[in-house]
Amino acid sequence: MTDLTQTPPKLPMLWKRTDKALLLAAVVLLAVALFDTPALWDTVVFTAKALWTAAPFLLFAILATAYVKASGAETLLSKAFEGRELRMIMVAAIVGGVSPFCSCQVIPFIAGALAVGVPLSAVMAFWLASPLMDPAMFIVTANGLGLEFAIAKTLAAVIIGLMGGLGVKLLGGSALFADPLKPRAAPSCGATAALKGKPNWKVWTEAKRIESFRRNFRENLLFLGKWMLVAYVLEAVMIRYVPADMIASVMGGTGLRPILLGAAIGAPAYLNGYAAVPLMSGLLSQGMSGGAAMAFMVAGGISCIPAAVAVWALVKPRVFAAYIGFALIGAVLAGISWTAFQTIF
């Protein structure tokens, strides 16, 4: 007779608790150890040196992000959705492109803003710009790909936000953007007040803000640390095993083809914005064109799972499709612009 009192297997729970990023790094290192044992030490040394070089930039980025969040600066986001529609679009694109708050972090506020009549155009501008750049991302990108690339990506974030916001405004009377919210996305009455209040820049004067700083510092340290570990392990493997001439033949050159490929591959393949920086650095050293790298990072940043899920959770599929469309068009234009800049200068 079957014993129905047996404890069920714990493997599913163990799998859920396993950090997938660290697991990926471990699997890659294990594969190197099994199939090319002499290369394992070189891979570990490359990863350690890269992490050590990036450590000061990462630490500064983590400290800055923790401070901004502990101060309650996200309450300033409400200012982006005040005034006339054109003003909202411009401010939302700029705030989205420079603030440390991604779309997925302000879902209650965005849902509440849409529900009380904030134009979808302004929200779309913020949604498109916010996943692409923030202070921590800027520092990591400048360190890995150069200051000019980081500035160009920031400008691309703002311009794509403006493009999407103005596009929605121009098509606002069409069926495409009519009644954009999903029924279940309607927020509670308290959602619109989620980001009210004023920030307190003296975070050390309140115990709850000190605790918030510590928590955010710890969370960002673990988050950035594990993803940069993964990225540098993958970069080491890629440089060793992926032929440079293959990368140059497929993703090199100055034409439109590598840019289109970068956008097409970046949209579904993107893992994490921070991890993408070392990977792009490795691919560029192997012959990838700068335009393709820019298109990859822009398309992938906007369509990455956290940002895309935040949009999908709130709006109807037709609006989500427009979001992805703006992302791909913006990525291609950003790649073309970066290629032109490199050619001229």
mmCIF file of C-alpha atoms in Angstrom:
data_model
loop_
_atom_site.group_PDB
_atom_site.id
_atom_site.type_symbol
_atom_site.label_atom_id
_atom_site.label_comp_id
_atom_site.label_asym_id
_atom_site.label_seq_id
_atom_site.Cartn_x
_atom_site.Cartn_y
_atom_site.Cartn_z
ATOM 1 C CA MET A 1 0.000 0.000 0.000
ATOM 2 C CA THR A 2 1.321 3.421 -0.920
ATOM 3 C CA ASP A 3 2.353 5.596 1.999
ATOM 4 C CA LEU A 4 0.506 8.866 1.453
ATOM 5 C CA THR A 5 2.237 10.507 4.389
ATOM 6 C CA GLN A 6 5.651 10.631 2.743
ATOM 7 C CA THR A 7 7.274 14.033 2.532
ATOM 8 C CA PRO A 8 7.049 15.337 -1.042
ATOM 9 C CA PRO A 9 10.325 15.909 -2.848
ATOM 10 C CA LYS A 10 11.982 19.241 -2.146
ATOM 11 C CA LEU A 11 13.758 19.593 -5.492
ATOM 12 C CA PRO A 12 11.199 22.046 -6.957
ATOM 13 C CA MET A 13 11.517 24.293 -3.908
ATOM 14 C CA LEU A 14 15.313 23.999 -4.052
ATOM 15 C CA TRP A 15 15.236 24.965 -7.733
ATOM 16 C CA LYS A 16 13.127 28.039 -6.980
ATOM 17 C CA ARG A 17 15.582 29.158 -4.309
ATOM 18 C CA THR A 18 18.640 28.632 -6.510
ATOM 19 C CA ASP A 19 19.995 31.855 -7.924
ATOM 20 C CA LYS A 20 19.858 31.378 -11.688
ATOM 21 C CA ALA A 21 22.630 33.892 -12.391
ATOM 22 C CA LEU A 22 25.117 32.182 -10.088
ATOM 23 C CA LEU A 23 23.983 28.798 -11.402
ATOM 24 C CA LEU A 24 24.731 29.944 -14.949
ATOM 25 C CA ALA A 25 28.231 31.068 -13.958
ATOM 26 C CA ALA A 26 28.847 27.750 -12.202
ATOM 27 C CA VAL A 27 27.622 25.749 -15.208
ATOM 28 C CA VAL A 28 29.891 27.677 -17.589
ATOM 29 C CA LEU A 29 32.930 27.187 -15.350
ATOM 30 C CA LEU A 30 32.083 23.509 -14.928
ATOM 31 C CA ALA A 31 31.845 23.101 -18.696
ATOM 32 C CA VAL A 32 35.268 24.711 -19.127
ATOM 33 C CA ALA A 33 36.685 22.452 -16.413
ATOM 34 C CA LEU A 34 35.290 19.337 -18.093
ATOM 35 C CA PHE A 35 36.073 20.067 -21.729
ATOM 36 C CA ASP A 36 39.129 22.347 -21.565
ATOM 37 C CA THR A 37 40.666 21.950 -18.119
ATOM 38 C CA PRO A 38 43.856 23.983 -18.809
ATOM 39 C CA ALA A 39 41.658 26.992 -19.686
ATOM 40 C CA LEU A 40 39.819 27.012 -16.352
ATOM 41 C CA TRP A 41 42.516 28.920 -14.484
ATOM 42 C CA ASP A 42 42.802 31.535 -17.239
ATOM 43 C CA THR A 43 39.014 32.002 -17.180
ATOM 44 C CA VAL A 44 38.981 32.463 -13.402
ATOM 45 C CA VAL A 45 41.893 34.913 -13.506
ATOM 46 C CA PHE A 46 40.283 36.940 -16.314
ATOM 47 C CA THR A 47 37.022 37.133 -14.357
ATOM 48 C CA ALA A 48 38.733 38.109 -11.098
ATOM 49 C CA LYS A 49 40.822 40.836 -12.747
ATOM 50 C CA ALA A 50 37.805 42.256 -14.554
ATOM 51 C CA LEU A 51 35.747 42.354 -11.354
ATOM 52 C CA TRP A 52 38.610 44.008 -9.461
ATOM 53 C CA THR A 53 39.000 46.682 -12.154
ATOM 54 C CA ALA A 54 35.270 47.400 -12.186
ATOM 55 C CA ALA A 55 34.869 47.298 -8.381
ATOM 56 C CA PRO A 56 35.390 51.061 -7.686
ATOM 57 C CA PHE A 57 32.827 52.013 -10.341
ATOM 58 C CA LEU A 58 30.354 49.420 -9.117
ATOM 59 C CA LEU A 59 30.757 50.486 -5.487
ATOM 60 C CA PHE A 60 30.139 54.143 -6.319
ATOM 61 C CA ALA A 61 27.080 53.227 -8.388
ATOM 62 C CA ILE A 62 25.686 51.047 -5.599
ATOM 63 C CA LEU A 63 26.208 53.726 -2.954
ATOM 64 C CA ALA A 64 24.601 56.416 -5.124
ATOM 65 C CA THR A 65 21.575 54.258 -5.937
ATOM 66 C CA ALA A 66 21.061 53.262 -2.301
ATOM 67 C CA TYR A 67 21.230 56.906 -1.211
ATOM 68 C CA VAL A 68 18.727 58.094 -3.834
ATOM 69 C CA LYS A 69 16.237 55.377 -2.946
ATOM 70 C CA ALA A 70 16.642 55.855 0.813
ATOM 71 C CA SER A 71 15.976 59.572 0.427
ATOM 72 C CA GLY A 72 12.582 58.895 -1.118
ATOM 73 C CA ALA A 73 13.518 60.671 -4.339
ATOM 74 C CA GLU A 74 11.002 58.571 -6.277
ATOM 75 C CA THR A 75 8.333 60.980 -5.011
ATOM 76 C CA LEU A 76 9.741 63.506 -7.497
ATOM 77 C CA LEU A 77 8.414 61.320 -10.319
ATOM 78 C CA SER A 78 4.962 62.767 -9.761
ATOM 79 C CA LYS A 79 6.300 66.106 -11.066
ATOM 80 C CA ALA A 80 6.886 64.502 -14.472
ATOM 81 C CA PHE A 81 3.142 63.994 -14.914
ATOM 82 C CA GLU A 82 1.942 67.512 -14.237
ATOM 83 C CA GLY A 83 1.040 70.308 -16.649
ATOM 84 C CA ARG A 84 0.281 70.174 -20.348
ATOM 85 C CA GLU A 85 0.686 66.992 -22.361
ATOM 86 C CA LEU A 86 3.723 68.112 -24.367
ATOM 87 C CA ARG A 87 5.450 69.226 -21.205
ATOM 88 C CA MET A 88 4.655 65.877 -19.560
ATOM 89 C CA ILE A 89 6.103 63.952 -22.503
ATOM 90 C CA MET A 90 9.349 65.916 -22.434
ATOM 91 C CA VAL A 91 9.809 65.732 -18.677
ATOM 92 C CA ALA A 92 8.826 62.041 -18.498
ATOM 93 C CA ALA A 93 11.377 61.129 -21.188
ATOM 94 C CA ILE A 94 14.148 63.063 -19.449
ATOM 95 C CA VAL A 95 13.287 61.755 -15.980
ATOM 96 C CA GLY A 96 12.983 58.225 -17.314
ATOM 97 C CA GLY A 97 16.365 58.483 -19.004
ATOM 98 C CA VAL A 98 18.297 59.660 -15.949
ATOM 99 C CA SER A 99 16.434 58.414 -12.875
ATOM 100 C CA PRO A 100 17.326 55.184 -11.042
ATOM 101 C CA PHE A 101 13.735 53.936 -11.137
ATOM 102 C CA CYS A 102 12.801 51.357 -13.740
ATOM 103 C CA SER A 103 9.264 50.898 -15.079
ATOM 104 C CA CYS A 104 8.742 47.792 -12.969
ATOM 105 C CA GLN A 105 9.531 49.672 -9.747
ATOM 106 C CA VAL A 106 6.715 52.195 -10.094
ATOM 107 C CA ILE A 107 3.847 50.018 -11.342
ATOM 108 C CA PRO A 108 1.312 51.209 -8.704
ATOM 109 C CA PHE A 109 2.037 54.831 -9.480
ATOM 110 C CA ILE A 110 1.880 54.335 -13.259
ATOM 111 C CA ALA A 111 -1.410 52.412 -12.969
ATOM 112 C CA GLY A 112 -2.861 55.129 -10.781
ATOM 113 C CA ALA A 113 -1.644 57.882 -13.092
ATOM 114 C CA LEU A 114 -3.283 56.244 -16.126
ATOM 115 C CA ALA A 115 -6.500 55.622 -14.199
ATOM 116 C CA VAL A 116 -6.888 59.279 -13.177
ATOM 117 C CA GLY A 117 -6.323 60.593 -16.683
ATOM 118 C CA VAL A 118 -2.581 61.095 -17.151
ATOM 119 C CA PRO A 119 -2.050 60.793 -20.933
ATOM 120 C CA LEU A 120 -0.687 57.478 -22.184
ATOM 121 C CA SER A 121 1.774 59.491 -24.266
ATOM 122 C CA ALA A 122 3.621 60.718 -21.157
ATOM 123 C CA VAL A 123 3.593 57.273 -19.568
ATOM 124 C CA MET A 124 4.904 55.716 -22.801
ATOM 125 C CA ALA A 125 7.746 58.252 -22.851
ATOM 126 C CA PHE A 126 8.734 57.223 -19.324
ATOM 127 C CA TRP A 127 8.316 53.497 -20.036
ATOM 128 C CA LEU A 128 10.613 53.626 -23.062
ATOM 129 C CA ALA A 129 13.352 55.722 -21.481
ATOM 130 C CA SER A 130 13.510 54.315 -17.959
ATOM 131 C CA PRO A 131 14.909 50.801 -18.631
ATOM 132 C CA LEU A 132 17.771 52.100 -20.770
ATOM 133 C CA MET A 133 19.763 54.231 -18.385
ATOM 134 C CA ASP A 134 20.149 55.161 -14.739
ATOM 135 C CA PRO A 135 23.084 56.529 -12.711
ATOM 136 C CA ALA A 136 24.469 53.081 -11.902
ATOM 137 C CA MET A 137 24.075 51.912 -15.495
ATOM 138 C CA PHE A 138 25.810 55.054 -16.749
ATOM 139 C CA ILE A 139 28.842 54.440 -14.557
ATOM 140 C CA VAL A 140 29.076 50.763 -15.519
ATOM 141 C CA THR A 141 28.629 51.565 -19.218
ATOM 142 C CA ALA A 142 31.208 54.364 -19.175
ATOM 143 C CA ASN A 143 33.704 52.055 -17.499
ATOM 144 C CA GLY A 144 33.086 49.145 -19.864
ATOM 145 C CA LEU A 145 32.315 50.793 -23.205
ATOM 146 C CA GLY A 146 33.582 54.333 -22.833
ATOM 147 C CA LEU A 147 32.141 57.655 -21.725
ATOM 148 C CA GLU A 148 31.019 58.588 -25.246
ATOM 149 C CA PHE A 149 29.013 55.366 -25.593
ATOM 150 C CA ALA A 150 27.376 55.957 -22.191
ATOM 151 C CA ILE A 151 26.430 59.536 -23.142
ATOM 152 C CA ALA A 152 25.106 58.389 -26.515
ATOM 153 C CA LYS A 153 22.971 55.679 -24.887
ATOM 154 C CA THR A 154 21.576 58.234 -22.430
ATOM 155 C CA LEU A 155 20.651 60.561 -25.270
ATOM 156 C CA ALA A 156 19.103 57.610 -27.108
ATOM 157 C CA ALA A 157 16.983 56.815 -24.044
ATOM 158 C CA VAL A 158 15.585 60.347 -23.886
ATOM 159 C CA ILE A 159 15.060 60.641 -27.658
ATOM 160 C CA ILE A 160 13.315 57.260 -27.901
ATOM 161 C CA GLY A 161 11.097 58.281 -24.985
ATOM 162 C CA LEU A 162 10.214 61.499 -26.815
ATOM 163 C CA MET A 163 9.613 59.592 -30.051
ATOM 164 C CA GLY A 164 7.267 57.143 -28.368
ATOM 165 C CA GLY A 165 5.436 59.817 -26.407
ATOM 166 C CA LEU A 166 4.925 62.057 -29.415
ATOM 167 C CA GLY A 167 3.932 59.058 -31.539
ATOM 168 C CA VAL A 168 1.219 58.122 -29.056
ATOM 169 C CA LYS A 169 0.045 61.735 -28.918
ATOM 170 C CA LEU A 170 -0.248 61.927 -32.710
ATOM 171 C CA LEU A 171 -2.175 58.632 -32.844
ATOM 172 C CA GLY A 172 -4.108 59.298 -29.643
ATOM 173 C CA GLY A 173 -7.435 59.505 -31.418
ATOM 174 C CA SER A 174 -7.043 56.117 -33.086
ATOM 175 C CA ALA A 175 -8.389 52.763 -31.876
ATOM 176 C CA LEU A 176 -4.809 51.601 -31.231
ATOM 177 C CA PHE A 177 -4.444 53.647 -28.047
ATOM 178 C CA ALA A 178 -8.081 53.968 -26.991
ATOM 179 C CA ASP A 179 -8.878 52.520 -23.566
ATOM 180 C CA PRO A 180 -5.309 51.236 -23.028
ATOM 181 C CA LEU A 181 -5.577 49.737 -19.510
ATOM 182 C CA LYS A 182 -6.434 46.112 -18.853
ATOM 183 C CA PRO A 183 -9.520 45.827 -16.596
ATOM 184 C CA ARG A 184 -7.623 44.047 -13.855
ATOM 185 C CA ALA A 185 -4.922 46.734 -13.899
ATOM 186 C CA ALA A 186 -7.198 49.341 -12.353
ATOM 187 C CA PRO A 187 -5.468 50.440 -9.135
ATOM 188 C CA SER A 188 -6.863 50.840 -5.673
ATOM 189 C CA CYS A 189 -7.707 54.306 -4.426
ATOM 190 C CA GLY A 190 -4.359 54.517 -2.643
ATOM 191 C CA ALA A 191 -2.268 53.794 -5.709
ATOM 192 C CA THR A 192 -2.358 57.351 -6.980
ATOM 193 C CA ALA A 193 -0.807 58.497 -3.736
ATOM 194 C CA ALA A 194 1.995 55.926 -3.869
ATOM 195 C CA LEU A 195 4.631 58.521 -4.673
ATOM 196 C CA LYS A 196 3.372 61.521 -2.718
ATOM 197 C CA GLY A 197 5.444 63.489 -0.264
ATOM 198 C CA LYS A 198 8.871 65.093 -0.342
ATOM 199 C CA PRO A 199 12.303 63.462 -0.308
ATOM 200 C CA ASN A 200 14.579 63.825 2.683
ATOM 201 C CA TRP A 201 18.175 64.097 1.510
ATOM 202 C CA LYS A 202 19.489 63.768 5.094
ATOM 203 C CA VAL A 203 18.931 60.020 5.176
ATOM 204 C CA TRP A 204 21.128 59.641 8.261
ATOM 205 C CA THR A 205 18.605 61.526 10.422
ATOM 206 C CA GLU A 206 15.888 58.837 10.292
ATOM 207 C CA ALA A 207 16.243 55.234 11.358
ATOM 208 C CA LYS A 208 13.909 53.948 8.644
ATOM 209 C CA ARG A 209 15.926 55.710 5.942
ATOM 210 C CA ILE A 210 19.191 54.360 7.332
ATOM 211 C CA GLU A 211 17.686 50.885 7.228
ATOM 212 C CA SER A 212 16.450 51.534 3.685
ATOM 213 C CA PHE A 213 19.958 52.593 2.661
ATOM 214 C CA ARG A 214 21.455 49.435 4.148
ATOM 215 C CA ARG A 215 18.844 47.210 2.521
ATOM 216 C CA ASN A 216 19.205 48.829 -0.895
ATOM 217 C CA PHE A 217 22.996 48.748 -0.667
ATOM 218 C CA ARG A 218 22.948 45.047 0.184
ATOM 219 C CA GLU A 219 20.401 44.177 -2.506
ATOM 220 C CA ASN A 220 22.201 46.147 -5.221
ATOM 221 C CA LEU A 221 25.582 44.751 -4.189
ATOM 222 C CA LEU A 222 24.286 41.201 -4.566
ATOM 223 C CA PHE A 223 22.383 42.006 -7.754
ATOM 224 C CA LEU A 224 25.207 43.814 -9.531
ATOM 225 C CA GLY A 225 27.866 41.498 -8.160
ATOM 226 C CA LYS A 226 26.283 38.289 -9.411
ATOM 227 C CA TRP A 227 25.408 39.667 -12.845
ATOM 228 C CA MET A 228 28.844 41.151 -13.408
ATOM 229 C CA LEU A 229 30.338 37.808 -12.363
ATOM 230 C CA VAL A 230 28.191 36.074 -14.977
ATOM 231 C CA ALA A 231 29.058 38.664 -17.613
ATOM 232 C CA TYR A 232 32.821 38.448 -17.108
ATOM 233 C CA VAL A 233 32.767 34.644 -17.099
ATOM 234 C CA LEU A 234 30.832 34.685 -20.371
ATOM 235 C CA GLU A 235 33.149 37.344 -21.805
ATOM 236 C CA ALA A 236 36.214 35.245 -20.966
ATOM 237 C CA VAL A 237 34.668 32.176 -22.624
ATOM 238 C CA MET A 238 33.477 34.151 -25.639
ATOM 239 C CA ILE A 239 36.868 35.724 -26.295
ATOM 240 C CA ARG A 240 38.558 32.330 -26.022
ATOM 241 C CA TYR A 241 36.169 30.209 -28.068
ATOM 242 C CA VAL A 242 34.213 32.467 -30.447
ATOM 243 C CA PRO A 243 36.266 33.152 -33.609
ATOM 244 C CA ALA A 244 36.841 36.858 -34.121
ATOM 245 C CA ASP A 245 36.489 36.554 -37.884
ATOM 246 C CA MET A 246 33.006 35.041 -37.455
ATOM 247 C CA ILE A 247 31.831 37.937 -35.301
ATOM 248 C CA ALA A 248 33.351 40.424 -37.734
ATOM 249 C CA SER A 249 31.706 38.776 -40.739
ATOM 250 C CA VAL A 250 28.253 38.570 -39.144
ATOM 251 C CA MET A 251 28.062 41.653 -36.931
ATOM 252 C CA GLY A 252 30.879 43.801 -38.325
ATOM 253 C CA GLY A 253 30.911 46.529 -40.927
ATOM 254 C CA THR A 254 29.170 49.881 -41.175
ATOM 255 C CA GLY A 255 26.055 49.008 -43.170
ATOM 256 C CA LEU A 256 22.488 48.630 -41.998
ATOM 257 C CA ARG A 257 22.638 44.827 -41.796
ATOM 258 C CA PRO A 258 24.652 44.507 -38.529
ATOM 259 C CA ILE A 259 22.470 47.164 -36.895
ATOM 260 C CA LEU A 260 19.282 45.332 -37.829
ATOM 261 C CA LEU A 261 20.803 42.082 -36.561
ATOM 262 C CA GLY A 262 21.838 43.758 -33.311
ATOM 263 C CA ALA A 263 18.304 45.019 -32.702
ATOM 264 C CA ALA A 264 16.685 41.727 -33.745
ATOM 265 C CA ILE A 265 18.968 39.633 -31.544
ATOM 266 C CA GLY A 266 19.046 42.063 -28.628
ATOM 267 C CA ALA A 267 15.274 42.221 -28.147
ATOM 268 C CA PRO A 268 14.723 38.506 -27.278
ATOM 269 C CA ALA A 269 18.218 37.591 -26.041
ATOM 270 C CA TYR A 270 18.851 40.327 -23.470
ATOM 271 C CA LEU A 271 19.497 39.069 -19.935
ATOM 272 C CA ASN A 272 20.453 42.105 -17.917
ATOM 273 C CA GLY A 273 21.618 45.620 -18.726
ATOM 274 C CA TYR A 274 24.663 45.432 -16.483
ATOM 275 C CA ALA A 275 25.695 42.013 -17.777
ATOM 276 C CA ALA A 276 25.335 43.235 -21.367
ATOM 277 C CA VAL A 277 28.149 45.782 -20.954
ATOM 278 C CA PRO A 278 31.051 43.302 -20.601
ATOM 279 C CA LEU A 279 29.500 41.069 -23.262
ATOM 280 C CA MET A 280 29.359 43.947 -25.727
ATOM 281 C CA SER A 281 32.914 44.887 -24.803
ATOM 282 C CA GLY A 282 34.021 41.361 -25.661
ATOM 283 C CA LEU A 283 32.069 41.286 -28.917
ATOM 284 C CA LEU A 284 33.419 44.689 -29.960
ATOM 285 C CA SER A 285 36.956 43.408 -29.416
ATOM 286 C CA GLN A 286 36.047 40.475 -31.675
ATOM 287 C CA GLY A 287 34.885 42.702 -34.518
ATOM 288 C CA MET A 288 31.271 43.623 -33.787
ATOM 289 C CA SER A 289 30.315 47.040 -35.150
ATOM 290 C CA GLY A 290 29.573 49.860 -32.721
ATOM 291 C CA GLY A 291 26.171 50.449 -34.321
ATOM 292 C CA ALA A 292 25.185 46.822 -33.800
ATOM 293 C CA ALA A 293 26.267 47.021 -30.144
ATOM 294 C CA MET A 294 24.203 50.159 -29.586
ATOM 295 C CA ALA A 295 21.155 48.634 -31.296
ATOM 296 C CA PHE A 296 21.536 45.447 -29.248
ATOM 297 C CA MET A 297 21.677 47.304 -25.940
ATOM 298 C CA VAL A 298 18.808 49.662 -26.725
ATOM 299 C CA ALA A 299 16.431 47.009 -28.100
ATOM 300 C CA GLY A 300 17.316 44.593 -25.328
ATOM 301 C CA GLY A 301 17.083 47.166 -22.573
ATOM 302 C CA ILE A 302 13.537 48.189 -23.437
ATOM 303 C CA SER A 303 12.319 44.660 -24.114
ATOM 304 C CA CYS A 304 14.093 42.967 -21.183
ATOM 305 C CA ILE A 305 11.797 40.848 -19.035
ATOM 306 C CA PRO A 306 11.358 43.206 -16.026
ATOM 307 C CA ALA A 307 10.535 46.246 -18.166
ATOM 308 C CA ALA A 308 8.346 44.335 -20.619
ATOM 309 C CA VAL A 309 6.401 42.571 -17.873
ATOM 310 C CA ALA A 310 5.727 45.920 -16.195
ATOM 311 C CA VAL A 311 4.110 47.223 -19.375
ATOM 312 C CA TRP A 312 2.311 43.965 -20.222
ATOM 313 C CA ALA A 313 0.791 43.817 -16.744
ATOM 314 C CA LEU A 314 -1.009 47.124 -17.189
ATOM 315 C CA VAL A 315 -1.946 47.645 -20.832
ATOM 316 C CA LYS A 316 -3.763 45.767 -23.566
ATOM 317 C CA PRO A 317 -1.762 43.741 -26.131
ATOM 318 C CA ARG A 318 -2.094 46.348 -28.892
ATOM 319 C CA VAL A 319 -0.476 48.995 -26.671
ATOM 320 C CA PHE A 320 2.245 46.547 -25.655
ATOM 321 C CA ALA A 321 2.907 45.810 -29.342
ATOM 322 C CA ALA A 322 3.325 49.546 -29.933
ATOM 323 C CA TYR A 323 5.794 49.676 -27.030
ATOM 324 C CA ILE A 324 7.914 46.918 -28.616
ATOM 325 C CA GLY A 325 7.605 48.592 -32.021
ATOM 326 C CA PHE A 326 8.892 51.902 -30.693
ATOM 327 C CA ALA A 327 11.750 50.006 -29.015
ATOM 328 C CA LEU A 328 12.887 48.305 -32.224
ATOM 329 C CA ILE A 329 12.599 51.439 -34.358
ATOM 330 C CA GLY A 330 14.456 53.452 -31.727
ATOM 331 C CA ALA A 331 17.173 50.806 -31.449
ATOM 332 C CA VAL A 332 17.830 50.834 -35.194
ATOM 333 C CA LEU A 333 17.929 54.641 -35.277
ATOM 334 C CA ALA A 334 20.277 54.691 -32.280
ATOM 335 C CA GLY A 335 22.578 52.208 -34.006
ATOM 336 C CA ILE A 336 22.603 54.246 -37.222
ATOM 337 C CA SER A 337 23.311 57.452 -35.281
ATOM 338 C CA TRP A 338 26.174 55.890 -33.315
ATOM 339 C CA THR A 339 27.718 54.510 -36.518
ATOM 340 C CA ALA A 340 27.488 57.967 -38.116
ATOM 341 C CA PHE A 341 29.080 59.559 -35.055
ATOM 342 C CA GLN A 342 31.974 57.097 -35.112
ATOM 343 C CA THR A 343 32.459 57.663 -38.841
ATOM 344 C CA ILE A 344 32.560 61.449 -38.506
ATOM 345 C CA PHE A 345 34.655 61.649 -35.366
#
